[in-house]
């Protein structure tokens, strides 16, 4: 009898992970670790995304994982987007990681916090093809300490 329950419990666990890991809205998501948590001023982090359906509206998110020892309450970034036709646009982003009282925003227990920022809502990609997104820290320090990971998510 115990063996029967043990076998079925593994099946339930497998079914749970299969159902929860499906993310039908996600078109692209990749997170990249910052080497030793030290992001150099001219180091660009790139994401290559293939967009083939231009009829859909997409949401674009920025994922950031920082440690509580991060010395600032915000993070300024440059975002360069290279379109399939070769055109490039640049945006400056500010992401608030802590509130005015110094309390860290986002989720996570312990010394690491995770934040997801909506960059653009219901945006249409007008060209099919490969898009290149490059992120560069814009904090005016040569070596930014405390950002662990940076990522990009695009969903339908």
CSV table of C-alpha atoms in Angstrom, one decimal:
chain,number,residue,atom,x,y,z
A,1,UNK,CA,0.0,0.0,0.0
A,2,UNK,CA,2.8,2.4,0.9
A,3,UNK,CA,4.5,1.8,-2.4
A,4,UNK,CA,1.3,2.7,-4.3
A,5,UNK,CA,1.1,6.1,-2.6
A,6,UNK,CA,4.8,6.7,-3.1
A,7,UNK,CA,4.6,6.0,-6.8
A,8,UNK,CA,1.5,8.2,-7.2
A,9,UNK,CA,3.0,11.1,-5.1
A,10,UNK,CA,5.9,11.3,-7.6
A,11,UNK,CA,3.4,11.3,-10.4
A,12,UNK,CA,1.6,14.2,-8.8
A,13,UNK,CA,4.8,16.2,-8.2
A,14,UNK,CA,5.8,15.6,-11.9
A,15,UNK,CA,2.3,16.8,-13.0
A,16,UNK,CA,2.5,19.9,-10.8
A,17,UNK,CA,5.8,20.9,-12.2
A,18,UNK,CA,4.7,20.3,-15.8
A,19,UNK,CA,1.6,22.4,-15.4
A,20,UNK,CA,3.3,25.3,-13.5
A,21,UNK,CA,6.3,25.4,-15.8
A,22,UNK,CA,4.1,26.1,-18.9
A,23,UNK,CA,4.1,29.8,-19.7
A,24,UNK,CA,2.1,30.3,-22.8
A,25,UNK,CA,2.5,34.1,-22.8
A,26,UNK,CA,6.3,34.1,-22.8
A,27,UNK,CA,7.9,34.6,-26.2
A,28,UNK,CA,11.4,35.3,-24.9
A,29,UNK,CA,13.0,35.3,-21.5
A,30,UNK,CA,16.7,35.3,-20.6
A,31,UNK,CA,18.6,36.4,-17.6
A,32,UNK,CA,22.3,36.9,-17.6
A,33,UNK,CA,24.6,36.9,-14.5
A,34,UNK,CA,26.9,39.8,-13.9
A,35,UNK,CA,30.4,38.5,-13.4
A,36,UNK,CA,31.2,38.6,-9.7
A,37,UNK,CA,28.4,41.1,-9.2
A,38,UNK,CA,30.6,43.9,-10.7
A,39,UNK,CA,29.1,45.5,-13.8
A,40,UNK,CA,31.8,47.5,-15.6
A,41,UNK,CA,30.8,50.9,-17.1
A,42,UNK,CA,31.2,50.0,-20.8
A,43,UNK,CA,30.1,46.3,-20.5
A,44,UNK,CA,27.0,45.8,-22.6
A,45,UNK,CA,24.7,42.8,-21.9
A,46,UNK,CA,23.0,41.7,-25.1
A,47,UNK,CA,19.8,39.7,-25.9
A,48,UNK,CA,18.9,38.5,-29.3
A,49,UNK,CA,15.2,38.0,-30.0
A,50,UNK,CA,13.5,36.7,-33.1
A,51,UNK,CA,10.1,38.2,-33.7
A,52,UNK,CA,8.1,36.6,-36.4
A,53,UNK,CA,4.5,37.6,-35.6
A,54,UNK,CA,4.0,41.3,-36.1
A,55,UNK,CA,0.2,41.1,-35.6
A,56,UNK,CA,0.4,40.7,-31.8
A,57,UNK,CA,0.9,43.2,-29.1
A,58,UNK,CA,3.8,42.4,-26.7
A,59,UNK,CA,4.8,43.5,-23.2
A,60,UNK,CA,8.5,44.0,-22.6
A,61,UNK,CA,9.9,43.5,-19.1
A,62,UNK,CA,13.3,44.1,-17.5
A,63,UNK,CA,14.4,41.6,-14.8
A,64,UNK,CA,16.9,42.7,-12.1
A,65,UNK,CA,18.3,40.8,-9.2
A,66,UNK,CA,20.3,42.8,-6.7
A,67,UNK,CA,21.9,42.2,-3.3
A,68,UNK,CA,20.9,44.2,-0.3
A,69,UNK,CA,24.4,45.6,-0.2
A,70,UNK,CA,23.7,47.5,-3.5
A,71,UNK,CA,24.7,51.1,-2.6
A,72,UNK,CA,22.0,52.9,-4.4
A,73,UNK,CA,18.2,53.0,-4.4
A,74,UNK,CA,17.9,53.1,-8.2
A,75,UNK,CA,19.6,51.8,-11.3
A,76,UNK,CA,20.0,53.9,-14.5
A,77,UNK,CA,20.5,52.0,-17.7
A,78,UNK,CA,20.9,52.7,-21.4
A,79,UNK,CA,18.9,50.4,-23.6
A,80,UNK,CA,19.9,50.2,-27.3
A,81,UNK,CA,17.5,48.4,-29.6
A,82,UNK,CA,18.7,47.3,-33.0
A,83,UNK,CA,15.9,46.6,-35.4
A,84,UNK,CA,15.9,44.1,-38.3
A,85,UNK,CA,16.5,46.9,-40.8
A,86,UNK,CA,19.6,48.0,-38.9
A,87,UNK,CA,18.1,51.1,-37.3
A,88,UNK,CA,19.1,51.6,-33.7
A,89,UNK,CA,17.3,53.5,-30.9
A,90,UNK,CA,18.5,54.4,-27.5
A,91,UNK,CA,16.5,54.8,-24.3
A,92,UNK,CA,17.5,55.8,-20.8
A,93,UNK,CA,15.8,53.9,-18.0
A,94,UNK,CA,15.5,54.4,-14.3
A,95,UNK,CA,14.5,51.4,-12.2
A,96,UNK,CA,13.7,52.1,-8.5
A,97,UNK,CA,15.0,49.2,-6.3
A,98,UNK,CA,14.3,50.8,-2.9
A,99,UNK,CA,11.7,53.2,-1.6
A,100,UNK,CA,12.3,56.6,0.0
A,101,UNK,CA,12.8,55.0,3.4
A,102,UNK,CA,15.5,52.7,2.1
A,103,UNK,CA,13.3,49.5,2.1
A,104,UNK,CA,14.1,47.2,-0.8
A,105,UNK,CA,11.4,46.7,-3.3
A,106,UNK,CA,10.7,43.4,-5.1
A,107,UNK,CA,10.5,39.9,-4.0
A,108,UNK,CA,13.0,37.5,-2.4
A,109,UNK,CA,14.1,36.3,1.0
A,110,UNK,CA,17.5,36.9,2.4
A,111,UNK,CA,20.1,39.2,0.8
A,112,UNK,CA,18.9,39.0,-2.8
A,113,UNK,CA,15.9,40.9,-4.2
A,114,UNK,CA,14.2,40.3,-7.6
A,115,UNK,CA,12.3,43.1,-9.5
A,116,UNK,CA,10.5,43.0,-12.8
A,117,UNK,CA,9.9,46.3,-14.5
A,118,UNK,CA,7.4,46.8,-17.3
A,119,UNK,CA,9.3,48.7,-20.0
A,120,UNK,CA,6.6,48.8,-22.7
A,121,UNK,CA,3.0,47.6,-22.7
A,122,UNK,CA,1.1,46.4,-25.8
A,123,UNK,CA,3.9,47.3,-28.2
A,124,UNK,CA,3.8,46.1,-31.8
A,125,UNK,CA,7.0,45.1,-33.6
A,126,UNK,CA,6.5,46.4,-37.1
A,127,UNK,CA,9.3,44.3,-38.7
A,128,UNK,CA,9.7,40.5,-38.7
A,129,UNK,CA,13.2,39.4,-37.9
A,130,UNK,CA,16.0,39.6,-35.3
A,131,UNK,CA,16.0,42.3,-32.7
A,132,UNK,CA,19.1,43.0,-30.6
A,133,UNK,CA,18.7,44.6,-27.2
A,134,UNK,CA,21.8,45.9,-25.4
A,135,UNK,CA,21.8,47.1,-21.8
A,136,UNK,CA,24.6,49.2,-20.3
A,137,UNK,CA,24.7,50.5,-16.7
A,138,UNK,CA,24.6,54.3,-16.6
A,139,UNK,CA,25.4,54.9,-12.9
A,140,UNK,CA,28.5,57.0,-13.6
A,141,UNK,CA,30.8,54.6,-11.8
A,142,UNK,CA,33.5,52.5,-13.4
A,143,UNK,CA,32.4,49.4,-11.6
A,144,UNK,CA,28.8,49.0,-10.3
A,145,UNK,CA,28.7,46.5,-7.4
A,146,UNK,CA,25.6,44.6,-6.3
A,147,UNK,CA,23.6,43.8,-9.4
A,148,UNK,CA,23.7,40.0,-9.7
A,149,UNK,CA,21.6,39.4,-12.8
A,150,UNK,CA,19.9,41.3,-15.6
A,151,UNK,CA,17.3,39.9,-17.9
A,152,UNK,CA,14.7,40.6,-20.6
A,153,UNK,CA,11.3,39.1,-20.9
A,154,UNK,CA,8.9,39.5,-23.8
A,155,UNK,CA,5.4,38.2,-23.6
A,156,UNK,CA,2.2,38.2,-25.7
